[in-house]
mmCIF file with all atom_site columns, N, CA and C in Angstrom:
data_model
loop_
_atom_site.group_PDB
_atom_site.id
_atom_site.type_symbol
_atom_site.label_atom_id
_atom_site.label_alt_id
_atom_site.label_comp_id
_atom_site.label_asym_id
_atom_site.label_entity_id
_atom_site.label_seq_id
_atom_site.pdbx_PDB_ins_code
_atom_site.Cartn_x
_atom_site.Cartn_y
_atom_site.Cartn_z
_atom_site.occupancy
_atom_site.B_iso_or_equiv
_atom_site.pdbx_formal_charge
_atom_site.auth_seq_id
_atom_site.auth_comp_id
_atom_site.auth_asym_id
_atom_site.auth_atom_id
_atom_site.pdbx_PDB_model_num
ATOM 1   N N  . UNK A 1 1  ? 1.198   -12.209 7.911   1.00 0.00 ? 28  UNK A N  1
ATOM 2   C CA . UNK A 1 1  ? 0.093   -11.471 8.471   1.00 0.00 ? 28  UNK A CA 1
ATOM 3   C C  . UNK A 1 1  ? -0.378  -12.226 9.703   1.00 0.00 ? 28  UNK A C  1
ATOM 4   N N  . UNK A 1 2  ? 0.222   -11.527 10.909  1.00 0.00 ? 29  UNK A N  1
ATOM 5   C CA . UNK A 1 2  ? -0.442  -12.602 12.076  1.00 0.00 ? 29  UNK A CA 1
ATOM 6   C C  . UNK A 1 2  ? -1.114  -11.479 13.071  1.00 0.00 ? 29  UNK A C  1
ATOM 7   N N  . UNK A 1 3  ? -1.761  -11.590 14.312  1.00 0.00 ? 30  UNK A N  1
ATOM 8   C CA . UNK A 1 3  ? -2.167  -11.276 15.265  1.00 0.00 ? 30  UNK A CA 1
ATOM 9   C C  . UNK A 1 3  ? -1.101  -9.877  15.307  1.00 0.00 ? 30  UNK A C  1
ATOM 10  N N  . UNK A 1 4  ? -0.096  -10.352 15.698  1.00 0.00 ? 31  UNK A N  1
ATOM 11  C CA . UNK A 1 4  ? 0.472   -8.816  16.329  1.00 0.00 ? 31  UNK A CA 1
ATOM 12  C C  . UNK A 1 4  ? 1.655   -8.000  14.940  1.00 0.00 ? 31  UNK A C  1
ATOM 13  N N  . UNK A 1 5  ? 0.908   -8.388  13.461  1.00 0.00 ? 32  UNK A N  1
ATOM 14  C CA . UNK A 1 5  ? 1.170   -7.492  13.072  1.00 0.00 ? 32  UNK A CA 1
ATOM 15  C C  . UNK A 1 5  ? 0.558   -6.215  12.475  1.00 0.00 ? 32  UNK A C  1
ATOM 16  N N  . UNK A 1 6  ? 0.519   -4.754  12.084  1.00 0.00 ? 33  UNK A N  1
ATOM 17  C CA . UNK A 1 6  ? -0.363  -4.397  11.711  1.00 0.00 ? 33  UNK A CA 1
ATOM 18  C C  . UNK A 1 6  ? -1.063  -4.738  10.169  1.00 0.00 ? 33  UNK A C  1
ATOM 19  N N  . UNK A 1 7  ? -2.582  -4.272  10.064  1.00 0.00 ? 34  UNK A N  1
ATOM 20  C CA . UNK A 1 7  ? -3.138  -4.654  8.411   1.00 0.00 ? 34  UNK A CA 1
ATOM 21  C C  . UNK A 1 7  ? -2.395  -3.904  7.665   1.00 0.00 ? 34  UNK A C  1
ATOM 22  N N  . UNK A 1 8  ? -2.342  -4.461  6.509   1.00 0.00 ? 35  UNK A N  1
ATOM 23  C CA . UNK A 1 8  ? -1.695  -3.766  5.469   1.00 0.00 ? 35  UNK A CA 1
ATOM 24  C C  . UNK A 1 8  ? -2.892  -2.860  4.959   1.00 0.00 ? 35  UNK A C  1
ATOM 25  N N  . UNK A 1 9  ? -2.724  -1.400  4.682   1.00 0.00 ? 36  UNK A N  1
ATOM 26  C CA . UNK A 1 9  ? -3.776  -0.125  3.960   1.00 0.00 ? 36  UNK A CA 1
ATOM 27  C C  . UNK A 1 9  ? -4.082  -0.641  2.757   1.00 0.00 ? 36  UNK A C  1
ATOM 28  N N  . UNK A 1 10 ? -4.737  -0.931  2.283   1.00 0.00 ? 37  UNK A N  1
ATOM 29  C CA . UNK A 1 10 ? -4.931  -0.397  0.617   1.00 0.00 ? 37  UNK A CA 1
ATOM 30  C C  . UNK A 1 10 ? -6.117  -0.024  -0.240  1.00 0.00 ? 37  UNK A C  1
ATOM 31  N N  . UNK A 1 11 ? -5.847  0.850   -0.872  1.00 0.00 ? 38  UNK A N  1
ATOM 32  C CA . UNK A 1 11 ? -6.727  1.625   -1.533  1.00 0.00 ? 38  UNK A CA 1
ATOM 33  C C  . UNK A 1 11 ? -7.441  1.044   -2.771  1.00 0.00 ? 38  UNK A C  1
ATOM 34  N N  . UNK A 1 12 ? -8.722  1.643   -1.992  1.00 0.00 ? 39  UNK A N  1
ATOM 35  C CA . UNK A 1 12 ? -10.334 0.476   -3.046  1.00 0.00 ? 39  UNK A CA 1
ATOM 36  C C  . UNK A 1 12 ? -10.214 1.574   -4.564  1.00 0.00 ? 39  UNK A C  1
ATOM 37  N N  . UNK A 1 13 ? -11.449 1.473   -5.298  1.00 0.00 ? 40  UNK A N  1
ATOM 38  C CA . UNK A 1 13 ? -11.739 1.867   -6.691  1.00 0.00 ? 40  UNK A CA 1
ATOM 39  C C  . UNK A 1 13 ? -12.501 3.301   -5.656  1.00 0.00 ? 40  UNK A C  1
ATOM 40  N N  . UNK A 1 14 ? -13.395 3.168   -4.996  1.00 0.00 ? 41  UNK A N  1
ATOM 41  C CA . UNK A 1 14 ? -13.419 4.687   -4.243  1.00 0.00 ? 41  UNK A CA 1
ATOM 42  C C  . UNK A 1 14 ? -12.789 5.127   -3.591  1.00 0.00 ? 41  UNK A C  1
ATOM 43  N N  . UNK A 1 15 ? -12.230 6.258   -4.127  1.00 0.00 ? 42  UNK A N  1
ATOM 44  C CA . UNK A 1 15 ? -10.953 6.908   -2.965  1.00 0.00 ? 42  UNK A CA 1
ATOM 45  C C  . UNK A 1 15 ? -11.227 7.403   -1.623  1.00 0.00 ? 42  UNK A C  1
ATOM 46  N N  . UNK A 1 16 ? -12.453 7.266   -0.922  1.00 0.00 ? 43  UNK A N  1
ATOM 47  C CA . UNK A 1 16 ? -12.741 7.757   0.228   1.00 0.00 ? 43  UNK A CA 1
ATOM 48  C C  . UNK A 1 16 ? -13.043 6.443   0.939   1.00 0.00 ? 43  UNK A C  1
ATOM 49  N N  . UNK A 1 17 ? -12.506 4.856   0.402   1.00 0.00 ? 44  UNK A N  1
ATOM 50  C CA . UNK A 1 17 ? -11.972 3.836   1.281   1.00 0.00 ? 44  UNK A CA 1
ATOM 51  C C  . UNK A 1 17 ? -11.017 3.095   1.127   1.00 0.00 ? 44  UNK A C  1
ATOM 52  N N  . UNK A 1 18 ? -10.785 2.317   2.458   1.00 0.00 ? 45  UNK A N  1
ATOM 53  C CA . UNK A 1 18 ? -9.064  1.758   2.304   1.00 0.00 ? 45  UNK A CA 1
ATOM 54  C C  . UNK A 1 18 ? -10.172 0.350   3.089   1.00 0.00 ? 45  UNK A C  1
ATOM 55  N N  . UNK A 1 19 ? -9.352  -0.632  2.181   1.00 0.00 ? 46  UNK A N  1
ATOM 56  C CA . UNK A 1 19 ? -9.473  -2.205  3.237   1.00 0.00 ? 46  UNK A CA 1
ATOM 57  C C  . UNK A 1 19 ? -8.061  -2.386  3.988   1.00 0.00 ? 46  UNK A C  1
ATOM 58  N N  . UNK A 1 20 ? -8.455  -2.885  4.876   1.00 0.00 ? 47  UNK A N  1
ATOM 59  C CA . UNK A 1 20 ? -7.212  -3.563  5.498   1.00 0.00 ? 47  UNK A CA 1
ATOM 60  C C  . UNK A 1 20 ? -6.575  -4.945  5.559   1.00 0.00 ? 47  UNK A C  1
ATOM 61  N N  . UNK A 1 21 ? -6.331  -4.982  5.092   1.00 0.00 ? 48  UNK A N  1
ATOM 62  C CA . UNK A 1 21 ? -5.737  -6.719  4.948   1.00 0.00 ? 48  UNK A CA 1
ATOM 63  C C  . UNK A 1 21 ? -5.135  -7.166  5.842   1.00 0.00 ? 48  UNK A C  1
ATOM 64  N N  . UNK A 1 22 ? -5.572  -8.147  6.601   1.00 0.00 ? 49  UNK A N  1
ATOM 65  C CA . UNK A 1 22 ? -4.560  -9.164  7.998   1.00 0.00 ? 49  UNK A CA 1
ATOM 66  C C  . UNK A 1 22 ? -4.433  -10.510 7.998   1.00 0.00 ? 49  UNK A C  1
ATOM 67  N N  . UNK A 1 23 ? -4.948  -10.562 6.679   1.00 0.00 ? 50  UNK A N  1
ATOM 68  C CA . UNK A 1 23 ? -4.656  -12.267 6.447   1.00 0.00 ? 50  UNK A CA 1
ATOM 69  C C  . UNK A 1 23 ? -4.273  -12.914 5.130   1.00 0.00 ? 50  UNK A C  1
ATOM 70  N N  . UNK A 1 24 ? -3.741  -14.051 5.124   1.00 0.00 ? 51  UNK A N  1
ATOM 71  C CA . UNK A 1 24 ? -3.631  -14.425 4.226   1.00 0.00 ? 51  UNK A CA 1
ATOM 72  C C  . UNK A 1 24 ? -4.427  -14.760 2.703   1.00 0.00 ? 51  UNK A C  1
ATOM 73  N N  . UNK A 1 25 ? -5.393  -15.111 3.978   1.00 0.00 ? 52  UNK A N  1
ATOM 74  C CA . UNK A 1 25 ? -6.479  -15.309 2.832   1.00 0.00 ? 52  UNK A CA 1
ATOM 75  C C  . UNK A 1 25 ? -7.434  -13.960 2.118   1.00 0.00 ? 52  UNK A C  1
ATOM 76  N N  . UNK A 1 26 ? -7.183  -12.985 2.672   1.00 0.00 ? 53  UNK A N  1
ATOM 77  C CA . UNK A 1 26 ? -8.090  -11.496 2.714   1.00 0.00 ? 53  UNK A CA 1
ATOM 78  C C  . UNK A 1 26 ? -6.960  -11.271 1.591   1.00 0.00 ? 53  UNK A C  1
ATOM 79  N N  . UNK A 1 27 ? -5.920  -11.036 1.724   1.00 0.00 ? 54  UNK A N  1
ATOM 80  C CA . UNK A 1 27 ? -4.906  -10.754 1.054   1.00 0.00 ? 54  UNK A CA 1
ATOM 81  C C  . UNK A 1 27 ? -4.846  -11.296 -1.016  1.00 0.00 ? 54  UNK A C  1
ATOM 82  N N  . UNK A 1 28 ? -5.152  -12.588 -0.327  1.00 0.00 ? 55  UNK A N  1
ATOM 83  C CA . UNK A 1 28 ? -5.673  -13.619 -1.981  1.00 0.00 ? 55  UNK A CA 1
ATOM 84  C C  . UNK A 1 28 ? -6.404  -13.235 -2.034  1.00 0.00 ? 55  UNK A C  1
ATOM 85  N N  . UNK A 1 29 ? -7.630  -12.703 -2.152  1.00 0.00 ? 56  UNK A N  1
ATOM 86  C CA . UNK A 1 29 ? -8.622  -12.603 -2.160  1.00 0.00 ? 56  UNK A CA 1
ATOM 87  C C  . UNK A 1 29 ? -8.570  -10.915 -2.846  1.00 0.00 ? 56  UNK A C  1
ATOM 88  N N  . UNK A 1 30 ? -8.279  -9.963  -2.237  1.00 0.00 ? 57  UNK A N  1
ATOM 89  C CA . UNK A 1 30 ? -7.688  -8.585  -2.765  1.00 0.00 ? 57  UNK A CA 1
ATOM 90  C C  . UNK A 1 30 ? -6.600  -8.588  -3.717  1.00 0.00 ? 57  UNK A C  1
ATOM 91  N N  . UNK A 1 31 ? -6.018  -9.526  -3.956  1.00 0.00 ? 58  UNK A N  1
ATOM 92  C CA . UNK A 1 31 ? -5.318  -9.563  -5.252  1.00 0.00 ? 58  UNK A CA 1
ATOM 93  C C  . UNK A 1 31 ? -5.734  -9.946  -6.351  1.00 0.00 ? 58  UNK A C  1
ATOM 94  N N  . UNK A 1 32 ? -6.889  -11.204 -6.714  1.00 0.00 ? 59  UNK A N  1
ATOM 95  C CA . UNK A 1 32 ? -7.521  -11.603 -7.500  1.00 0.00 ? 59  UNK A CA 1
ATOM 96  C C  . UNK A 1 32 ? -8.332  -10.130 -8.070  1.00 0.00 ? 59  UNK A C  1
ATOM 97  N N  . UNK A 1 33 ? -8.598  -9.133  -7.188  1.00 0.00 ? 60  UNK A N  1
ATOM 98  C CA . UNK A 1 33 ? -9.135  -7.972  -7.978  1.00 0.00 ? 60  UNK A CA 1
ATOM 99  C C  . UNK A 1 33 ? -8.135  -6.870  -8.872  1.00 0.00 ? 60  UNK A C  1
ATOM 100 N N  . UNK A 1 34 ? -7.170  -6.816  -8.327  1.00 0.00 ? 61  UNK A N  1
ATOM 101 C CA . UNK A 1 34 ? -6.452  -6.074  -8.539  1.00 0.00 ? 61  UNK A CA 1
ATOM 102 C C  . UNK A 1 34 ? -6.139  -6.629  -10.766 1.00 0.00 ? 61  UNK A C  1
ATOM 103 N N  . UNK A 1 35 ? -6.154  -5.170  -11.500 1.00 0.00 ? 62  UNK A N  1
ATOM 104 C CA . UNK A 1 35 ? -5.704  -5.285  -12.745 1.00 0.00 ? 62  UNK A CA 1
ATOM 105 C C  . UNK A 1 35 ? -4.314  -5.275  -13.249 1.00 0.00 ? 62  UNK A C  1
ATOM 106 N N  . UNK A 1 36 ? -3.425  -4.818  -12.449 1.00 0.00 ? 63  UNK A N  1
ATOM 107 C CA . UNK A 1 36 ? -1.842  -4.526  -12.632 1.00 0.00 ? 63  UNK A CA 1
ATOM 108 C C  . UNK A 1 36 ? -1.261  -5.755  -11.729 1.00 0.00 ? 63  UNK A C  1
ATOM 109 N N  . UNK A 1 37 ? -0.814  -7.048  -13.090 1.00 0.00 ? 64  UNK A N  1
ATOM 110 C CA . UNK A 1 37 ? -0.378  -8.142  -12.214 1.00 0.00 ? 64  UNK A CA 1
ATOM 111 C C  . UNK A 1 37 ? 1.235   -8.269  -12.544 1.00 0.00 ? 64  UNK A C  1
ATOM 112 N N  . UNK A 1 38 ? 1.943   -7.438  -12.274 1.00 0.00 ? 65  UNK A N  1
ATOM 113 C CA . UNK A 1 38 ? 3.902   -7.540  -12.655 1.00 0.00 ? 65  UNK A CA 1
ATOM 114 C C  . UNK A 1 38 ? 3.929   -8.495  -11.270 1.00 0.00 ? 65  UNK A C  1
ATOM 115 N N  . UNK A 1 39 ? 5.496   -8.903  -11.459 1.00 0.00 ? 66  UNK A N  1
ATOM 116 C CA . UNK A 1 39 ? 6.262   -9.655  -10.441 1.00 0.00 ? 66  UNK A CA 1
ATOM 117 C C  . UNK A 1 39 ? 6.149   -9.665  -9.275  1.00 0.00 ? 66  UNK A C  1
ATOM 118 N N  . UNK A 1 40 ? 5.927   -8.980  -8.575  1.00 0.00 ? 67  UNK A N  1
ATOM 119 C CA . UNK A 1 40 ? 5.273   -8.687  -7.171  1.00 0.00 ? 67  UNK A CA 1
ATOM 120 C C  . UNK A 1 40 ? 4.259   -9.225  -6.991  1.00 0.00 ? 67  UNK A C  1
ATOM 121 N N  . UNK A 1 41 ? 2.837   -8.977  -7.929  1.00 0.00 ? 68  UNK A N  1
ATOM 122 C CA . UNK A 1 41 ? 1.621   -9.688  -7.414  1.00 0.00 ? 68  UNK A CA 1
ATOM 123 C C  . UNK A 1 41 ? 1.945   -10.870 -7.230  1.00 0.00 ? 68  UNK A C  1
ATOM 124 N N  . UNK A 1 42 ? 2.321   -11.312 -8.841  1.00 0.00 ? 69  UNK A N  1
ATOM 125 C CA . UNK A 1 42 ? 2.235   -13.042 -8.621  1.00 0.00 ? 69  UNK A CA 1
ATOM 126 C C  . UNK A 1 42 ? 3.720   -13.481 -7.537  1.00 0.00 ? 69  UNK A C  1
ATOM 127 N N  . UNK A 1 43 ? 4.619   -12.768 -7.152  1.00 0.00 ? 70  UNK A N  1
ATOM 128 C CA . UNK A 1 43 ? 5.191   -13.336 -5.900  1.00 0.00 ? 70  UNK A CA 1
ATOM 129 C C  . UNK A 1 43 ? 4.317   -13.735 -4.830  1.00 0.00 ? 70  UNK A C  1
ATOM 130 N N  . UNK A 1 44 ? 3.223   -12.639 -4.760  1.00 0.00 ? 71  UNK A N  1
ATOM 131 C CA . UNK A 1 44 ? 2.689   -12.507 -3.507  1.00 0.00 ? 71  UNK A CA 1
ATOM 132 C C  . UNK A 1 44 ? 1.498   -13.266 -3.593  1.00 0.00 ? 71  UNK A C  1
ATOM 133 N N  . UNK A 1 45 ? 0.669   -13.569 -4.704  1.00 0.00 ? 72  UNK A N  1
ATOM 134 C CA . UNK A 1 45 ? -0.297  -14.479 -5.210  1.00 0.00 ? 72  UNK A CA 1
ATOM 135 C C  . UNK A 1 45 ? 0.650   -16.122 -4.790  1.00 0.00 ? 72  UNK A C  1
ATOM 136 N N  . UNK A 1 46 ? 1.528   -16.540 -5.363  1.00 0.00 ? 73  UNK A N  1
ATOM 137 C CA . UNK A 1 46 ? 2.155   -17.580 -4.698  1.00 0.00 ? 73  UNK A CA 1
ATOM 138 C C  . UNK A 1 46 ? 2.447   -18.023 -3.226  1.00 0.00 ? 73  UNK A C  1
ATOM 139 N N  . UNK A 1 47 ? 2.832   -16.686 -2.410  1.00 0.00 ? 74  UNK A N  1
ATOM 140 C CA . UNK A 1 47 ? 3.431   -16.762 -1.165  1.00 0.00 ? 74  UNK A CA 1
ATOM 141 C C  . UNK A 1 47 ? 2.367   -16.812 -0.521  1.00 0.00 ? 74  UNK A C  1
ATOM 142 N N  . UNK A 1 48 ? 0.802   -15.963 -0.723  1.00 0.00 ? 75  UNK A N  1
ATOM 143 C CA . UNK A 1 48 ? -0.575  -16.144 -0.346  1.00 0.00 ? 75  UNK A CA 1
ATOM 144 C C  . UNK A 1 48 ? -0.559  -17.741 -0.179  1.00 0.00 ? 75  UNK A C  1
ATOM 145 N N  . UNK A 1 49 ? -1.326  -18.484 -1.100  1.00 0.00 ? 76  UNK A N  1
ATOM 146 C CA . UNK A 1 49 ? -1.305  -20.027 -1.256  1.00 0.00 ? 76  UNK A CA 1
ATOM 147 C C  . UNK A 1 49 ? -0.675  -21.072 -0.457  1.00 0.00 ? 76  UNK A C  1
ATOM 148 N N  . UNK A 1 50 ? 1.020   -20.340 -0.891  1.00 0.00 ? 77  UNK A N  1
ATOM 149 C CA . UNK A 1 50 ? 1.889   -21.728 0.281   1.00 0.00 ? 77  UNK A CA 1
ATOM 150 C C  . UNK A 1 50 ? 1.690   -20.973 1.739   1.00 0.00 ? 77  UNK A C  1
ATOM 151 N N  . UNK A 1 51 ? 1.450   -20.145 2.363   1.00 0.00 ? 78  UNK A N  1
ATOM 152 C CA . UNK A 1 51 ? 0.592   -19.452 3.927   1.00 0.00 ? 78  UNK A CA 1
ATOM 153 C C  . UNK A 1 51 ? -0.247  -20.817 3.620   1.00 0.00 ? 78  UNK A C  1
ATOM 154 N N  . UNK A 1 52 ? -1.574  -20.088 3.239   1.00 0.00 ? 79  UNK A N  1
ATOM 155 C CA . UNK A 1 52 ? -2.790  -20.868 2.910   1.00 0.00 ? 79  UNK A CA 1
ATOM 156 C C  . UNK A 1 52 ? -2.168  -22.818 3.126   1.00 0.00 ? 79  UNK A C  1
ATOM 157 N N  . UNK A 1 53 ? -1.807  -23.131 2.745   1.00 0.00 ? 80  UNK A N  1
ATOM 158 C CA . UNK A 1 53 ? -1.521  -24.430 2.796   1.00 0.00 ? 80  UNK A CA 1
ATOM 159 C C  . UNK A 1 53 ? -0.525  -24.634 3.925   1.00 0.00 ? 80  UNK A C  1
ATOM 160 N N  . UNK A 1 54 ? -0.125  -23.834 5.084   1.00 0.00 ? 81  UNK A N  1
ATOM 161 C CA . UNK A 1 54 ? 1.038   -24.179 5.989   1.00 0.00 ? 81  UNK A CA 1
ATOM 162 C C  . UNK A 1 54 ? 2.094   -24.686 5.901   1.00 0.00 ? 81  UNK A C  1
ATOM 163 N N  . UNK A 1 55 ? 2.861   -23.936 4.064   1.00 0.00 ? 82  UNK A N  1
ATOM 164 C CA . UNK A 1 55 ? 3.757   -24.277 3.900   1.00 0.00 ? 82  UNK A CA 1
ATOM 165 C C  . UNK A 1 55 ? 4.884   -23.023 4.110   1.00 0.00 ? 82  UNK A C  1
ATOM 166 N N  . UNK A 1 56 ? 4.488   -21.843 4.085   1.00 0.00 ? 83  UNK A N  1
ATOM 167 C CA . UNK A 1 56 ? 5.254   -20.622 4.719   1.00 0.00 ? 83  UNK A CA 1
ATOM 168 C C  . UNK A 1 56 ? 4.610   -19.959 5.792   1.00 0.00 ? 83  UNK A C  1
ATOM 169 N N  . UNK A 1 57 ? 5.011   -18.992 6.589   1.00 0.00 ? 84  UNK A N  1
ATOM 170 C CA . UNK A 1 57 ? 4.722   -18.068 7.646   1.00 0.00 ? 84  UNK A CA 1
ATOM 171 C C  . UNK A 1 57 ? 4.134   -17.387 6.758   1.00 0.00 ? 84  UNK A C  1
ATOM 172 N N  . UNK A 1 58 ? 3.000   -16.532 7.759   1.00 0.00 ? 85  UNK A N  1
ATOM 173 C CA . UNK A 1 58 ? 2.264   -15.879 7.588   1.00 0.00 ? 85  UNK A CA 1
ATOM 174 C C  . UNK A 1 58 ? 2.990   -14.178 7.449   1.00 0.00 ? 85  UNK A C  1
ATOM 175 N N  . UNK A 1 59 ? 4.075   -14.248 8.349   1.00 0.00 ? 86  UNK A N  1
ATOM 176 C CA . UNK A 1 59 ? 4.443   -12.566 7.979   1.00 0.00 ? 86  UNK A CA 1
ATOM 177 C C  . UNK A 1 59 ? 5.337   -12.879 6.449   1.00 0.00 ? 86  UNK A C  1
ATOM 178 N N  . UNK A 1 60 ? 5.504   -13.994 5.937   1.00 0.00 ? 87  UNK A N  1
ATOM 179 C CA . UNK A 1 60 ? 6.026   -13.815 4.663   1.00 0.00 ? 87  UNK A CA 1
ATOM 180 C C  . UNK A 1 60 ? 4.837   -13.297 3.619   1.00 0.00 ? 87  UNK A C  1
ATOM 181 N N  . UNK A 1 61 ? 3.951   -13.692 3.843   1.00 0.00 ? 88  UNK A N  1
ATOM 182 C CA . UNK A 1 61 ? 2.577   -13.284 3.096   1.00 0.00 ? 88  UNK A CA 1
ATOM 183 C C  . UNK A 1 61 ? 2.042   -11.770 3.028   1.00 0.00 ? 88  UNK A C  1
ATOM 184 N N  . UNK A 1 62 ? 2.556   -10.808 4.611   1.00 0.00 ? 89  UNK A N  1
ATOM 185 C CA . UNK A 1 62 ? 2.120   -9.521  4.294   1.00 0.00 ? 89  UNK A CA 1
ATOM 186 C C  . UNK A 1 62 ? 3.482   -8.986  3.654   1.00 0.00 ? 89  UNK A C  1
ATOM 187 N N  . UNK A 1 63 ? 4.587   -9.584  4.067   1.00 0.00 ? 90  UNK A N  1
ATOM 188 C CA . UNK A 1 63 ? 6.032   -9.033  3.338   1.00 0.00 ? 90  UNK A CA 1
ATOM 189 C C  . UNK A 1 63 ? 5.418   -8.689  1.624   1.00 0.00 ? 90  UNK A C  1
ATOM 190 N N  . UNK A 1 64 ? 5.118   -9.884  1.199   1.00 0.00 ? 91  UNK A N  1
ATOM 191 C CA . UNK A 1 64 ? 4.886   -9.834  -0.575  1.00 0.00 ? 91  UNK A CA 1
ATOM 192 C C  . UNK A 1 64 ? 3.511   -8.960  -0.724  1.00 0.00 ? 91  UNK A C  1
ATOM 193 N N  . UNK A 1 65 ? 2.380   -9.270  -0.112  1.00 0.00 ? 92  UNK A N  1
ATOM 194 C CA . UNK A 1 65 ? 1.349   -8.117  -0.433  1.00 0.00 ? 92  UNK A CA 1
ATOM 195 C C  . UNK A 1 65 ? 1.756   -6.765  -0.304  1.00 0.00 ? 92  UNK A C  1
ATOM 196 N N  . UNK A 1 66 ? 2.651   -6.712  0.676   1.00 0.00 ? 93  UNK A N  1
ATOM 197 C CA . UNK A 1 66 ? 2.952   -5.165  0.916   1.00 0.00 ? 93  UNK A CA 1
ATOM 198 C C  . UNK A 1 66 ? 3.675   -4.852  -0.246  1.00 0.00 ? 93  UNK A C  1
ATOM 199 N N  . UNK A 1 67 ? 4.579   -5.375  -0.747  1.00 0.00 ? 94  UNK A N  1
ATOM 200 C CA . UNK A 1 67 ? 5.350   -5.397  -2.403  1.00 0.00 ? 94  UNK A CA 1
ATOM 201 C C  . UNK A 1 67 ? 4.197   -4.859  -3.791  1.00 0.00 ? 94  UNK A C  1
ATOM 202 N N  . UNK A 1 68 ? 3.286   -6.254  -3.227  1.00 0.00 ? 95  UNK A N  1
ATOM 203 C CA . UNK A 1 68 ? 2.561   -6.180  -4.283  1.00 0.00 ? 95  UNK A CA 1
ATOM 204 C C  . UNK A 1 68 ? 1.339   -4.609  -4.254  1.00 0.00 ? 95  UNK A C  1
ATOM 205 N N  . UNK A 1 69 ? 1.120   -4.318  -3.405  1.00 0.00 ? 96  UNK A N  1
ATOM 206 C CA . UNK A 1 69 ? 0.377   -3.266  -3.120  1.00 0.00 ? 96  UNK A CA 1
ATOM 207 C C  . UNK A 1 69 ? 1.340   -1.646  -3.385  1.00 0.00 ? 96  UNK A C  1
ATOM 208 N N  . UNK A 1 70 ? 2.479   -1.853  -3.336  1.00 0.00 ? 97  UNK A N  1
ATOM 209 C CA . UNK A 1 70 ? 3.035   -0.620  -3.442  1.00 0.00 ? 97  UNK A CA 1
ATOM 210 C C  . UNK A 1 70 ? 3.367   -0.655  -4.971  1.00 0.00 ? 97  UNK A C  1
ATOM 211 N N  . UNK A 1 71 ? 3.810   -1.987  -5.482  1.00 0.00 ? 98  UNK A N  1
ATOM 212 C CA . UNK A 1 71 ? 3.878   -1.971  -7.057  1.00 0.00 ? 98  UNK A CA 1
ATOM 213 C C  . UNK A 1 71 ? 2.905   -1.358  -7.765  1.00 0.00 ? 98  UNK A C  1
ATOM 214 N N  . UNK A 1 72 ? 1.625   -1.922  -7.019  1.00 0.00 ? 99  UNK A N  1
ATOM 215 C CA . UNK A 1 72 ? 0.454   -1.470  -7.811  1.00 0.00 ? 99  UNK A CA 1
ATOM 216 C C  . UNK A 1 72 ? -0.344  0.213   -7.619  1.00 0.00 ? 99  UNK A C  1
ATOM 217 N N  . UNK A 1 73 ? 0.308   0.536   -6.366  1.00 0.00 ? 100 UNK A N  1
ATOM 218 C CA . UNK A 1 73 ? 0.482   1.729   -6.456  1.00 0.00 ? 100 UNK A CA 1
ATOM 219 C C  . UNK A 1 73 ? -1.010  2.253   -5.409  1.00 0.00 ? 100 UNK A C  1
ATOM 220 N N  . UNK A 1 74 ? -1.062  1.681   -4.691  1.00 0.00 ? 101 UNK A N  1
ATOM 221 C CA . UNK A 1 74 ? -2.107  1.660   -3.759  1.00 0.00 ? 101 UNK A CA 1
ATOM 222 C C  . UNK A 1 74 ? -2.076  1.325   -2.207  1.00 0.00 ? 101 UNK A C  1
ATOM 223 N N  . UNK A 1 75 ? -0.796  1.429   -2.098  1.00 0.00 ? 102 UNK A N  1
ATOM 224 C CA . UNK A 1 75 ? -0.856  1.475   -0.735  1.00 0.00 ? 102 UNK A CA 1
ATOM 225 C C  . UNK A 1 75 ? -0.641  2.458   0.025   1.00 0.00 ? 102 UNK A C  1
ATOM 226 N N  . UNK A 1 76 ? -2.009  2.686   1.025   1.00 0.00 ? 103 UNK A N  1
ATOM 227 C CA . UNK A 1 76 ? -2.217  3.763   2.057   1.00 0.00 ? 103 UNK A CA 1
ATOM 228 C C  . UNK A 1 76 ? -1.351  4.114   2.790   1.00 0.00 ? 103 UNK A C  1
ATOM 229 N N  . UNK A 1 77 ? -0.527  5.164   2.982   1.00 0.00 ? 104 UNK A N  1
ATOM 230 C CA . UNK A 1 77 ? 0.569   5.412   3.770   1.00 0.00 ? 104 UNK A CA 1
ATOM 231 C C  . UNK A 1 77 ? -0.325  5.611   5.196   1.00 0.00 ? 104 UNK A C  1
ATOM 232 N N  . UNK A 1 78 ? 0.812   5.654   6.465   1.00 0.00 ? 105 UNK A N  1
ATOM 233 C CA . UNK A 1 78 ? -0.203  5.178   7.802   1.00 0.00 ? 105 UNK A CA 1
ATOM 234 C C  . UNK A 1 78 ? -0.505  7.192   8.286   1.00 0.00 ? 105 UNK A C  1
#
């Protein structure tokens, strides 16, 4: 998730809003809410963290949220 990529959509508990996620840390942060945690979240709960610590790139971080957001079945098509 950097500067020139776009936020990732995803859909809140009211269906008439979407957050956008562009960071790593926004990203951790929107997953800790989320109730449906299969393989994807916690990929992307991990890949969040090592971002967070400048141990991976940041577009690896929207790669796995975007995983984890479509697993969970909430991501805003554009």
């Amino acid at each position: 998730m950097t500067g020139s990529s776009p936020p990732v959509p995803v859909g809140t508990e009211s269906p008439s809003m979407t957050n956008h996620v562009n960071n790593a840390d926004a990203a951790a942060k929107e997953l800790l809410k989320w109730t449906k945690r299969g393989p994807q979240w916690n990929l992307a709960v991990h890949v969040c963290v090592a971002v967070l610590a400048d141990e991976m790139e940041p577009e690896e971080a929207r790669k796995a949220f975007l995983a984890a957001a479509k697993e969970q079945g909430i991501l805003v098509p554009p």
